Amino acid sequence: MIRIVSFPLFLLLLLGWPTAVSLSAGQRPSRILQPRSEADSALDLYMNVLGASLHQKARGALAGIPSRPRRLLALKYYLNRTAEEIERKWAWSQAEASAYRSSGEYQDALRELVAVRSYFAMLSPGYRLEAKVEIRSFGAQLGKWNSVGSIGSAGGELITAALTFLADSSLVVTDSSSNRLSRFIGFLHDFEPKQMPTVALPGLSQHGQFRAFDFRVMKGGRVVAGTVARTIPAVWDRAGWTEKLREAICTASRKFDGPLPEPYEPWHYAYHP
Ligand SMILES: [Zn+2]
Protein backbone atom coordinates (compact mmCIF):
# COMPACT_ATOMS: atom_id res chain seq x y z
CA MET A 1 0.00 0.00 0.00
CA ILE A 2 1.34 3.42 -0.87
CA ARG A 3 1.10 6.01 1.88
CA ILE A 4 1.49 9.67 1.22
CA VAL A 5 3.98 11.14 3.70
CA SER A 6 2.37 14.13 5.41
CA PHE A 7 3.72 17.49 4.26
CA PRO A 8 5.71 18.57 7.37
CA LEU A 9 7.44 15.18 7.57
CA PHE A 10 8.20 15.27 3.88
CA LEU A 11 9.71 18.73 4.35
CA LEU A 12 11.84 17.49 7.26
CA LEU A 13 13.12 14.63 5.15
CA LEU A 14 14.11 17.10 2.47
CA LEU A 15 15.70 19.70 4.71
CA GLY A 16 17.37 17.39 7.19
CA TRP A 17 16.34 16.24 10.63
CA PRO A 18 16.27 18.83 13.42
CA THR A 19 19.33 18.82 15.65
CA ALA A 20 18.33 17.04 18.83
CA VAL A 21 16.93 13.64 18.00
CA SER A 22 17.47 11.65 21.16
CA LEU A 23 18.14 7.95 20.95
CA SER A 24 17.63 5.56 23.83
CA ALA A 25 20.56 3.33 24.83
CA GLY A 26 21.33 0.67 22.26
CA GLN A 27 19.21 2.30 19.56
CA ARG A 28 21.12 2.67 16.31
CA PRO A 29 20.82 5.90 14.30
CA SER A 30 20.02 3.94 11.16
CA ARG A 31 18.63 6.42 8.68
CA ILE A 32 18.56 9.72 10.49
CA LEU A 33 19.17 12.59 8.14
CA GLN A 34 21.79 14.87 9.64
CA PRO A 35 21.31 18.61 9.82
CA ARG A 36 23.62 20.60 7.63
CA SER A 37 27.06 20.19 9.16
CA GLU A 38 29.49 22.95 10.08
CA ALA A 39 31.86 21.54 7.50
CA ASP A 40 29.17 21.92 4.84
CA SER A 41 28.56 25.54 5.76
CA ALA A 42 32.30 26.25 5.91
CA LEU A 43 32.71 24.72 2.46
CA ASP A 44 30.02 27.00 1.01
CA LEU A 45 31.62 30.01 2.67
CA TYR A 46 35.12 29.18 1.37
CA MET A 47 33.82 28.45 -2.11
CA ASN A 48 32.17 31.87 -2.15
CA VAL A 49 35.21 33.70 -0.79
CA LEU A 50 37.70 31.96 -3.08
CA GLY A 51 35.39 32.16 -6.08
CA ALA A 52 35.10 35.93 -5.60
CA SER A 53 38.91 36.23 -5.67
CA LEU A 54 39.20 34.80 -9.20
CA HIS A 55 39.59 36.60 -12.53
CA GLN A 56 36.16 37.73 -13.72
CA LYS A 57 36.17 35.24 -16.62
CA ALA A 58 36.71 32.35 -14.20
CA ARG A 59 34.06 33.80 -11.88
CA GLY A 60 31.62 33.84 -14.78
CA ALA A 61 32.48 30.22 -15.55
CA LEU A 62 31.85 29.12 -11.94
CA ALA A 63 28.46 30.83 -12.07
CA GLY A 64 27.63 28.56 -15.01
CA ILE A 65 28.37 25.33 -13.11
CA PRO A 66 25.26 24.45 -11.06
CA SER A 67 26.58 21.20 -9.54
CA ARG A 68 28.63 21.84 -6.37
CA PRO A 69 31.15 18.97 -6.93
CA ARG A 70 31.86 20.11 -10.50
CA ARG A 71 32.08 23.74 -9.35
CA LEU A 72 34.52 22.97 -6.52
CA LEU A 73 36.72 20.99 -8.92
CA ALA A 74 36.78 23.93 -11.35
CA LEU A 75 37.58 26.32 -8.48
CA LYS A 76 40.54 24.14 -7.47
CA TYR A 77 42.03 24.39 -10.97
CA TYR A 78 41.23 28.08 -11.57
CA LEU A 79 43.07 28.96 -8.35
CA ASN A 80 46.27 27.66 -10.00
CA ARG A 81 45.92 29.91 -13.06
CA THR A 82 47.21 33.45 -13.14
CA ALA A 83 45.06 36.29 -14.43
CA GLU A 84 47.58 36.77 -17.25
CA GLU A 85 47.24 33.13 -18.34
CA ILE A 86 43.46 33.31 -18.26
CA GLU A 87 43.48 36.47 -20.40
CA ARG A 88 45.92 34.97 -22.90
CA LYS A 89 44.39 31.49 -23.27
CA TRP A 90 40.66 32.12 -22.84
CA ALA A 91 38.36 30.74 -25.56
CA TRP A 92 37.79 33.15 -28.39
CA SER A 93 34.51 34.95 -28.80
CA GLN A 94 32.62 34.51 -32.09
CA ALA A 95 34.09 37.79 -33.35
CA GLU A 96 37.66 36.72 -32.50
CA ALA A 97 37.06 33.33 -34.10
CA SER A 98 35.78 34.79 -37.35
CA ALA A 99 38.64 37.32 -37.48
CA TYR A 100 41.04 34.38 -37.15
CA ARG A 101 39.31 32.50 -39.97
CA SER A 102 40.19 35.28 -42.38
CA SER A 103 43.83 35.43 -41.27
CA GLY A 104 46.93 34.10 -43.03
CA GLU A 105 47.73 32.13 -39.90
CA TYR A 106 44.52 30.17 -40.34
CA GLN A 107 45.38 29.38 -43.98
CA ASP A 108 48.82 28.20 -42.81
CA ALA A 109 47.21 25.84 -40.30
CA LEU A 110 44.95 24.37 -42.99
CA ARG A 111 47.99 23.81 -45.25
CA GLU A 112 49.82 22.01 -42.44
CA LEU A 113 46.81 19.77 -41.99
CA VAL A 114 46.70 18.93 -45.68
CA ALA A 115 50.38 17.95 -45.55
CA VAL A 116 49.80 15.68 -42.54
CA ARG A 117 46.76 14.05 -44.12
CA SER A 118 48.56 13.40 -47.41
CA TYR A 119 51.51 11.81 -45.66
CA PHE A 120 49.19 9.67 -43.55
CA ALA A 121 47.34 8.44 -46.67
CA MET A 122 50.68 7.44 -48.20
CA LEU A 123 51.64 5.62 -45.02
CA SER A 124 48.31 3.77 -44.71
CA PRO A 125 46.78 3.09 -48.14
CA GLY A 126 43.00 2.75 -47.99
CA TYR A 127 42.70 4.84 -44.84
CA ARG A 128 42.39 8.56 -44.39
CA LEU A 129 42.90 11.01 -41.60
CA GLU A 130 40.28 13.54 -40.62
CA ALA A 131 40.93 16.53 -38.39
CA LYS A 132 38.18 18.39 -36.65
CA VAL A 133 38.68 22.00 -37.68
CA GLU A 134 36.77 23.68 -34.91
CA ILE A 135 37.15 26.56 -32.53
CA ARG A 136 35.48 25.22 -29.41
CA SER A 137 33.50 28.04 -27.82
CA PHE A 138 33.46 28.76 -24.11
CA GLY A 139 29.81 27.63 -24.03
CA ALA A 140 30.72 24.26 -25.55
CA GLN A 141 33.58 23.80 -23.08
CA LEU A 142 31.31 24.68 -20.17
CA GLY A 143 28.70 22.22 -21.45
CA LYS A 144 31.29 19.44 -21.39
CA TRP A 145 32.42 20.31 -17.84
CA ASN A 146 28.76 20.17 -16.72
CA SER A 147 28.03 16.81 -18.33
CA VAL A 148 31.10 14.58 -18.69
CA GLY A 149 31.20 11.74 -16.16
CA SER A 150 34.87 12.04 -15.15
CA ILE A 151 34.27 15.60 -13.90
CA GLY A 152 31.33 14.48 -11.75
CA SER A 153 33.41 11.62 -10.29
CA ALA A 154 36.51 13.72 -9.62
CA GLY A 155 34.33 16.49 -8.14
CA GLY A 156 32.57 13.96 -5.90
CA GLU A 157 35.93 12.73 -4.58
CA LEU A 158 36.96 16.31 -3.93
CA ILE A 159 33.74 17.21 -2.05
CA THR A 160 34.08 14.14 0.19
CA ALA A 161 37.73 14.92 0.96
CA ALA A 162 36.97 18.63 1.53
CA LEU A 163 34.17 17.90 4.01
CA THR A 164 36.43 15.46 5.89
CA PHE A 165 39.19 18.06 5.94
CA LEU A 166 36.85 20.81 7.18
CA ALA A 167 35.27 18.55 9.81
CA ASP A 168 38.67 17.99 11.43
CA SER A 169 38.09 19.46 14.89
CA SER A 170 41.77 20.36 15.35
CA LEU A 171 41.30 22.98 12.65
CA VAL A 172 38.34 24.49 14.47
CA VAL A 173 39.99 24.64 17.87
CA THR A 174 43.46 25.86 17.04
CA ASP A 175 43.14 28.04 13.97
CA SER A 176 42.03 31.56 13.39
CA SER A 177 39.61 31.87 10.49
CA SER A 178 42.27 33.23 8.10
CA ASN A 179 44.57 30.30 8.96
CA ARG A 180 41.72 27.91 8.28
CA LEU A 181 41.13 29.49 4.89
CA SER A 182 44.80 29.29 3.91
CA ARG A 183 44.98 25.68 5.08
CA PHE A 184 41.91 24.96 2.98
CA ILE A 185 43.61 26.55 -0.04
CA GLY A 186 46.60 24.28 0.64
CA PHE A 187 44.28 21.29 0.81
CA LEU A 188 42.67 22.21 -2.54
CA HIS A 189 46.05 22.69 -4.13
CA ASP A 190 47.40 19.32 -2.96
CA PHE A 191 44.30 17.24 -3.66
CA GLU A 192 44.63 14.91 -6.67
CA PRO A 193 41.49 13.02 -7.71
CA LYS A 194 41.90 9.33 -8.53
CA GLN A 195 39.60 9.92 -11.49
CA MET A 196 41.57 12.04 -13.94
CA PRO A 197 39.40 14.79 -15.48
CA THR A 198 39.05 14.08 -19.18
CA VAL A 199 37.99 17.55 -20.32
CA ALA A 200 39.74 20.89 -20.08
CA LEU A 201 38.85 23.57 -17.57
CA PRO A 202 36.07 25.71 -19.16
CA GLY A 203 37.56 28.56 -21.18
CA LEU A 204 41.07 27.11 -21.23
CA SER A 205 40.90 24.27 -23.76
CA GLN A 206 43.54 24.54 -26.50
CA HIS A 207 40.64 24.02 -28.91
CA GLY A 208 39.23 27.39 -27.83
CA GLN A 209 41.94 29.22 -29.81
CA PHE A 210 42.59 26.76 -32.65
CA ARG A 211 45.74 25.65 -30.84
CA ALA A 212 44.96 21.93 -31.02
CA PHE A 213 43.46 19.39 -33.36
CA ASP A 214 41.74 16.08 -32.74
CA PHE A 215 42.39 13.52 -35.46
CA ARG A 216 40.51 10.37 -36.34
CA VAL A 217 41.21 7.54 -38.75
CA MET A 218 38.59 6.71 -41.35
CA LYS A 219 38.06 3.96 -43.91
CA GLY A 220 35.37 4.90 -46.42
CA GLY A 221 32.56 6.28 -44.28
CA ARG A 222 33.55 4.24 -41.21
CA VAL A 223 35.46 5.54 -38.20
CA VAL A 224 38.35 3.16 -37.59
CA ALA A 225 39.87 5.08 -34.67
CA GLY A 226 37.82 7.86 -33.11
CA THR A 227 38.10 10.22 -30.17
CA VAL A 228 36.70 7.82 -27.57
CA ALA A 229 38.78 7.27 -24.43
CA ARG A 230 37.81 3.64 -23.80
CA THR A 231 38.97 2.61 -27.28
CA ILE A 232 42.53 3.88 -26.76
CA PRO A 233 44.35 0.67 -25.67
CA ALA A 234 42.91 -1.64 -28.33
CA VAL A 235 42.02 0.65 -31.21
CA TRP A 236 44.79 3.25 -31.03
CA ASP A 237 47.80 1.75 -29.27
CA ARG A 238 47.70 -1.96 -30.06
CA ALA A 239 46.37 -1.51 -33.60
CA GLY A 240 49.20 0.92 -34.33
CA TRP A 241 47.25 4.09 -35.18
CA THR A 242 48.87 6.05 -32.36
CA GLU A 243 52.27 5.46 -33.92
CA LYS A 244 51.15 6.02 -37.52
CA LEU A 245 49.55 9.33 -36.62
CA ARG A 246 52.65 10.41 -34.73
CA GLU A 247 54.85 9.49 -37.65
CA ALA A 248 52.68 11.35 -40.17
CA ILE A 249 52.56 14.47 -38.02
CA CYS A 250 56.26 14.52 -37.14
CA THR A 251 57.36 13.90 -40.72
CA ALA A 252 54.97 16.21 -42.54
CA SER A 253 55.00 19.20 -40.19
CA ARG A 254 57.05 20.87 -37.51
CA LYS A 255 54.19 22.82 -35.99
CA PHE A 256 52.56 20.18 -33.85
CA ASP A 257 53.43 18.56 -30.61
CA GLY A 258 51.75 15.69 -28.87
CA PRO A 259 49.88 13.59 -28.34
CA LEU A 260 48.30 14.92 -25.16
CA PRO A 261 49.88 13.01 -22.25
CA GLU A 262 47.41 13.80 -19.44
CA PRO A 263 44.71 12.72 -19.82
CA TYR A 264 46.26 10.53 -22.50
CA GLU A 265 44.64 11.25 -25.88
CA PRO A 266 46.56 9.81 -28.83
CA TRP A 267 44.39 11.85 -31.23
CA HIS A 268 45.03 15.27 -29.69
CA TYR A 269 47.98 17.37 -30.95
CA ALA A 270 48.77 20.93 -29.94
CA TYR A 271 49.42 23.32 -32.83
CA HIS A 272 52.00 26.12 -32.69
CA PRO A 273 51.46 28.66 -35.48
ZN1 LIG B 1 41.44 17.58 -28.20
Tab-separated table of C-alpha atoms and ligand atoms in Angstrom:
chain	number	residue	atom	x	y	z
A	1	MET	CA	0.000	0.000	0.000
A	2	ILE	CA	1.337	3.415	-0.872
A	3	ARG	CA	1.102	6.012	1.877
A	4	ILE	CA	1.495	9.672	1.221
A	5	VAL	CA	3.977	11.138	3.702
A	6	SER	CA	2.366	14.134	5.410
A	7	PHE	CA	3.719	17.495	4.263
A	8	PRO	CA	5.705	18.575	7.367
A	9	LEU	CA	7.443	15.181	7.567
A	10	PHE	CA	8.198	15.270	3.885
A	11	LEU	CA	9.713	18.729	4.355
A	12	LEU	CA	11.843	17.487	7.257
A	13	LEU	CA	13.124	14.628	5.151
A	14	LEU	CA	14.105	17.097	2.474
A	15	LEU	CA	15.704	19.697	4.707
A	16	GLY	CA	17.371	17.389	7.186
A	17	TRP	CA	16.337	16.240	10.634
A	18	PRO	CA	16.270	18.831	13.420
A	19	THR	CA	19.334	18.817	15.648
A	20	ALA	CA	18.329	17.043	18.830
A	21	VAL	CA	16.929	13.638	17.996
A	22	SER	CA	17.469	11.652	21.163
A	23	LEU	CA	18.142	7.954	20.954
A	24	SER	CA	17.626	5.561	23.826
A	25	ALA	CA	20.560	3.330	24.825
A	26	GLY	CA	21.330	0.672	22.259
A	27	GLN	CA	19.215	2.303	19.563
A	28	ARG	CA	21.116	2.669	16.310
A	29	PRO	CA	20.818	5.896	14.296
A	30	SER	CA	20.016	3.939	11.159
A	31	ARG	CA	18.628	6.421	8.678
A	32	ILE	CA	18.561	9.723	10.489
A	33	LEU	CA	19.173	12.592	8.144
A	34	GLN	CA	21.789	14.870	9.644
A	35	PRO	CA	21.308	18.613	9.819
A	36	ARG	CA	23.621	20.602	7.632
A	37	SER	CA	27.061	20.185	9.158
A	38	GLU	CA	29.488	22.949	10.075
A	39	ALA	CA	31.858	21.536	7.502
A	40	ASP	CA	29.173	21.917	4.843
A	41	SER	CA	28.557	25.543	5.757
A	42	ALA	CA	32.299	26.254	5.909
A	43	LEU	CA	32.710	24.723	2.462
A	44	ASP	CA	30.021	27.003	1.011
A	45	LEU	CA	31.624	30.010	2.668
A	46	TYR	CA	35.122	29.180	1.373
A	47	MET	CA	33.820	28.449	-2.106
A	48	ASN	CA	32.172	31.875	-2.145
A	49	VAL	CA	35.212	33.697	-0.788
A	50	LEU	CA	37.703	31.960	-3.078
A	51	GLY	CA	35.393	32.156	-6.085
A	52	ALA	CA	35.095	35.930	-5.596
A	53	SER	CA	38.909	36.234	-5.669
A	54	LEU	CA	39.195	34.803	-9.201
A	55	HIS	CA	39.589	36.599	-12.530
A	56	GLN	CA	36.164	37.735	-13.715
A	57	LYS	CA	36.171	35.240	-16.620
A	58	ALA	CA	36.714	32.352	-14.203
A	59	ARG	CA	34.061	33.796	-11.877
A	60	GLY	CA	31.622	33.839	-14.777
A	61	ALA	CA	32.481	30.221	-15.550
A	62	LEU	CA	31.855	29.124	-11.938
A	63	ALA	CA	28.460	30.826	-12.068
A	64	GLY	CA	27.626	28.562	-15.014
A	65	ILE	CA	28.369	25.333	-13.107
A	66	PRO	CA	25.261	24.455	-11.064
A	67	SER	CA	26.582	21.204	-9.537
A	68	ARG	CA	28.631	21.836	-6.375
A	69	PRO	CA	31.147	18.973	-6.928
A	70	ARG	CA	31.864	20.109	-10.497
A	71	ARG	CA	32.081	23.745	-9.351
A	72	LEU	CA	34.521	22.973	-6.519
A	73	LEU	CA	36.716	20.995	-8.922
A	74	ALA	CA	36.779	23.931	-11.350
A	75	LEU	CA	37.585	26.324	-8.485
A	76	LYS	CA	40.544	24.144	-7.469
A	77	TYR	CA	42.026	24.389	-10.966
A	78	TYR	CA	41.228	28.084	-11.568
A	79	LEU	CA	43.069	28.959	-8.346
A	80	ASN	CA	46.266	27.663	-9.996
A	81	ARG	CA	45.923	29.906	-13.063
A	82	THR	CA	47.207	33.454	-13.137
A	83	ALA	CA	45.056	36.291	-14.426
A	84	GLU	CA	47.583	36.766	-17.247
A	85	GLU	CA	47.240	33.130	-18.336
A	86	ILE	CA	43.459	33.312	-18.255
A	87	GLU	CA	43.479	36.468	-20.402
A	88	ARG	CA	45.918	34.969	-22.895
A	89	LYS	CA	44.391	31.487	-23.270
A	90	TRP	CA	40.658	32.116	-22.845
A	91	ALA	CA	38.355	30.738	-25.558
A	92	TRP	CA	37.788	33.153	-28.393
A	93	SER	CA	34.505	34.950	-28.802
A	94	GLN	CA	32.624	34.513	-32.092
A	95	ALA	CA	34.085	37.790	-33.350
A	96	GLU	CA	37.661	36.724	-32.497
A	97	ALA	CA	37.060	33.328	-34.100
A	98	SER	CA	35.784	34.794	-37.350
A	99	ALA	CA	38.636	37.320	-37.476
A	100	TYR	CA	41.041	34.384	-37.153
A	101	ARG	CA	39.310	32.503	-39.968
A	102	SER	CA	40.194	35.284	-42.376
A	103	SER	CA	43.830	35.430	-41.271
A	104	GLY	CA	46.926	34.097	-43.028
A	105	GLU	CA	47.729	32.126	-39.898
A	106	TYR	CA	44.518	30.167	-40.342
A	107	GLN	CA	45.380	29.381	-43.984
A	108	ASP	CA	48.818	28.202	-42.808
A	109	ALA	CA	47.213	25.845	-40.296
A	110	LEU	CA	44.951	24.369	-42.989
A	111	ARG	CA	47.993	23.813	-45.245
A	112	GLU	CA	49.821	22.006	-42.438
A	113	LEU	CA	46.809	19.766	-41.985
A	114	VAL	CA	46.695	18.929	-45.682
A	115	ALA	CA	50.381	17.949	-45.546
A	116	VAL	CA	49.802	15.684	-42.544
A	117	ARG	CA	46.761	14.049	-44.116
A	118	SER	CA	48.559	13.397	-47.409
A	119	TYR	CA	51.508	11.810	-45.658
A	120	PHE	CA	49.190	9.666	-43.545
A	121	ALA	CA	47.338	8.437	-46.668
A	122	MET	CA	50.676	7.436	-48.198
A	123	LEU	CA	51.639	5.622	-45.015
A	124	SER	CA	48.310	3.769	-44.712
A	125	PRO	CA	46.780	3.086	-48.137
A	126	GLY	CA	43.003	2.748	-47.989
A	127	TYR	CA	42.701	4.841	-44.836
A	128	ARG	CA	42.387	8.557	-44.390
A	129	LEU	CA	42.902	11.008	-41.602
A	130	GLU	CA	40.279	13.536	-40.618
A	131	ALA	CA	40.928	16.526	-38.392
A	132	LYS	CA	38.180	18.386	-36.653
A	133	VAL	CA	38.685	21.996	-37.680
A	134	GLU	CA	36.768	23.678	-34.907
A	135	ILE	CA	37.152	26.563	-32.530
A	136	ARG	CA	35.481	25.217	-29.409
A	137	SER	CA	33.500	28.039	-27.818
A	138	PHE	CA	33.463	28.764	-24.114
A	139	GLY	CA	29.813	27.631	-24.028
A	140	ALA	CA	30.717	24.261	-25.552
A	141	GLN	CA	33.583	23.804	-23.077
A	142	LEU	CA	31.312	24.683	-20.166
A	143	GLY	CA	28.697	22.219	-21.446
A	144	LYS	CA	31.289	19.444	-21.385
A	145	TRP	CA	32.416	20.314	-17.836
A	146	ASN	CA	28.763	20.170	-16.720
A	147	SER	CA	28.028	16.811	-18.329
A	148	VAL	CA	31.104	14.585	-18.691
A	149	GLY	CA	31.203	11.736	-16.159
A	150	SER	CA	34.866	12.037	-15.148
A	151	ILE	CA	34.268	15.596	-13.898
A	152	GLY	CA	31.330	14.477	-11.754
A	153	SER	CA	33.409	11.615	-10.288
A	154	ALA	CA	36.506	13.718	-9.618
A	155	GLY	CA	34.327	16.489	-8.137
A	156	GLY	CA	32.572	13.956	-5.899
A	157	GLU	CA	35.925	12.730	-4.580
A	158	LEU	CA	36.960	16.311	-3.933
A	159	ILE	CA	33.744	17.205	-2.054
A	160	THR	CA	34.084	14.143	0.192
A	161	ALA	CA	37.726	14.920	0.963
A	162	ALA	CA	36.970	18.626	1.526
A	163	LEU	CA	34.174	17.896	4.012
A	164	THR	CA	36.430	15.456	5.885
A	165	PHE	CA	39.186	18.059	5.937
A	166	LEU	CA	36.853	20.807	7.184
A	167	ALA	CA	35.270	18.549	9.806
A	168	ASP	CA	38.666	17.988	11.428
A	169	SER	CA	38.093	19.464	14.887
A	170	SER	CA	41.774	20.356	15.350
A	171	LEU	CA	41.297	22.978	12.648
A	172	VAL	CA	38.344	24.490	14.466
A	173	VAL	CA	39.991	24.645	17.874
A	174	THR	CA	43.457	25.863	17.039
A	175	ASP	CA	43.136	28.037	13.968
A	176	SER	CA	42.027	31.562	13.387
A	177	SER	CA	39.615	31.871	10.485
A	178	SER	CA	42.265	33.230	8.101
A	179	ASN	CA	44.566	30.302	8.956
A	180	ARG	CA	41.718	27.912	8.281
A	181	LEU	CA	41.130	29.494	4.889
A	182	SER	CA	44.798	29.292	3.914
A	183	ARG	CA	44.978	25.684	5.084
A	184	PHE	CA	41.914	24.961	2.979
A	185	ILE	CA	43.611	26.552	-0.040
A	186	GLY	CA	46.600	24.285	0.642
A	187	PHE	CA	44.283	21.290	0.807
A	188	LEU	CA	42.668	22.212	-2.539
A	189	HIS	CA	46.053	22.685	-4.127
A	190	ASP	CA	47.403	19.318	-2.962
A	191	PHE	CA	44.300	17.243	-3.662
A	192	GLU	CA	44.625	14.914	-6.673
A	193	PRO	CA	41.493	13.023	-7.714
A	194	LYS	CA	41.896	9.326	-8.529
A	195	GLN	CA	39.603	9.916	-11.487
A	196	MET	CA	41.573	12.038	-13.937
A	197	PRO	CA	39.397	14.791	-15.480
A	198	THR	CA	39.049	14.084	-19.180
A	199	VAL	CA	37.989	17.551	-20.315
A	200	ALA	CA	39.743	20.894	-20.075
A	201	LEU	CA	38.852	23.573	-17.571
A	202	PRO	CA	36.071	25.707	-19.160
A	203	GLY	CA	37.561	28.561	-21.178
A	204	LEU	CA	41.074	27.114	-21.231
A	205	SER	CA	40.895	24.268	-23.764
A	206	GLN	CA	43.541	24.539	-26.496
A	207	HIS	CA	40.636	24.024	-28.908
A	208	GLY	CA	39.229	27.393	-27.826
A	209	GLN	CA	41.938	29.216	-29.809
A	210	PHE	CA	42.585	26.759	-32.646
A	211	ARG	CA	45.742	25.651	-30.845
A	212	ALA	CA	44.965	21.931	-31.018
A	213	PHE	CA	43.461	19.386	-33.359
A	214	ASP	CA	41.742	16.076	-32.744
A	215	PHE	CA	42.385	13.521	-35.463
A	216	ARG	CA	40.508	10.366	-36.345
A	217	VAL	CA	41.212	7.540	-38.747
A	218	MET	CA	38.587	6.708	-41.354
A	219	LYS	CA	38.059	3.961	-43.913
A	220	GLY	CA	35.372	4.902	-46.423
A	221	GLY	CA	32.561	6.278	-44.285
A	222	ARG	CA	33.551	4.238	-41.215
A	223	VAL	CA	35.456	5.545	-38.201
A	224	VAL	CA	38.353	3.159	-37.590
A	225	ALA	CA	39.871	5.077	-34.668
A	226	GLY	CA	37.815	7.862	-33.110
A	227	THR	CA	38.103	10.218	-30.172
A	228	VAL	CA	36.696	7.819	-27.572
A	229	ALA	CA	38.785	7.271	-24.432
A	230	ARG	CA	37.813	3.638	-23.795
A	231	THR	CA	38.968	2.612	-27.278
A	232	ILE	CA	42.531	3.884	-26.756
A	233	PRO	CA	44.351	0.674	-25.674
A	234	ALA	CA	42.911	-1.636	-28.330
A	235	VAL	CA	42.023	0.651	-31.214
A	236	TRP	CA	44.788	3.253	-31.032
A	237	ASP	CA	47.796	1.748	-29.273
A	238	ARG	CA	47.702	-1.963	-30.065
A	239	ALA	CA	46.375	-1.512	-33.601
A	240	GLY	CA	49.203	0.921	-34.332
A	241	TRP	CA	47.245	4.089	-35.179
A	242	THR	CA	48.869	6.054	-32.357
A	243	GLU	CA	52.273	5.460	-33.916
A	244	LYS	CA	51.154	6.023	-37.525
A	245	LEU	CA	49.547	9.330	-36.620
A	246	ARG	CA	52.648	10.414	-34.732
A	247	GLU	CA	54.852	9.493	-37.652
A	248	ALA	CA	52.680	11.352	-40.173
A	249	ILE	CA	52.565	14.469	-38.019
A	250	CYS	CA	56.263	14.525	-37.138
A	251	THR	CA	57.360	13.896	-40.716
A	252	ALA	CA	54.972	16.205	-42.541
A	253	SER	CA	54.997	19.200	-40.193
A	254	ARG	CA	57.048	20.871	-37.509
A	255	LYS	CA	54.193	22.825	-35.985
A	256	PHE	CA	52.564	20.178	-33.850
A	257	ASP	CA	53.430	18.556	-30.608
A	258	GLY	CA	51.749	15.689	-28.869
A	259	PRO	CA	49.884	13.589	-28.335
A	260	LEU	CA	48.301	14.921	-25.155
A	261	PRO	CA	49.880	13.005	-22.252
A	262	GLU	CA	47.415	13.803	-19.444
A	263	PRO	CA	44.713	12.718	-19.823
A	264	TYR	CA	46.257	10.529	-22.498
A	265	GLU	CA	44.641	11.248	-25.878
A	266	PRO	CA	46.562	9.806	-28.831
A	267	TRP	CA	44.390	11.847	-31.232
A	268	HIS	CA	45.033	15.272	-29.686
A	269	TYR	CA	47.979	17.369	-30.946
A	270	ALA	CA	48.770	20.935	-29.937
A	271	TYR	CA	49.421	23.322	-32.830
A	272	HIS	CA	51.998	26.118	-32.692
A	273	PRO	CA	51.459	28.662	-35.476
B	1	ZN	ZN	41.436	17.583	-28.204
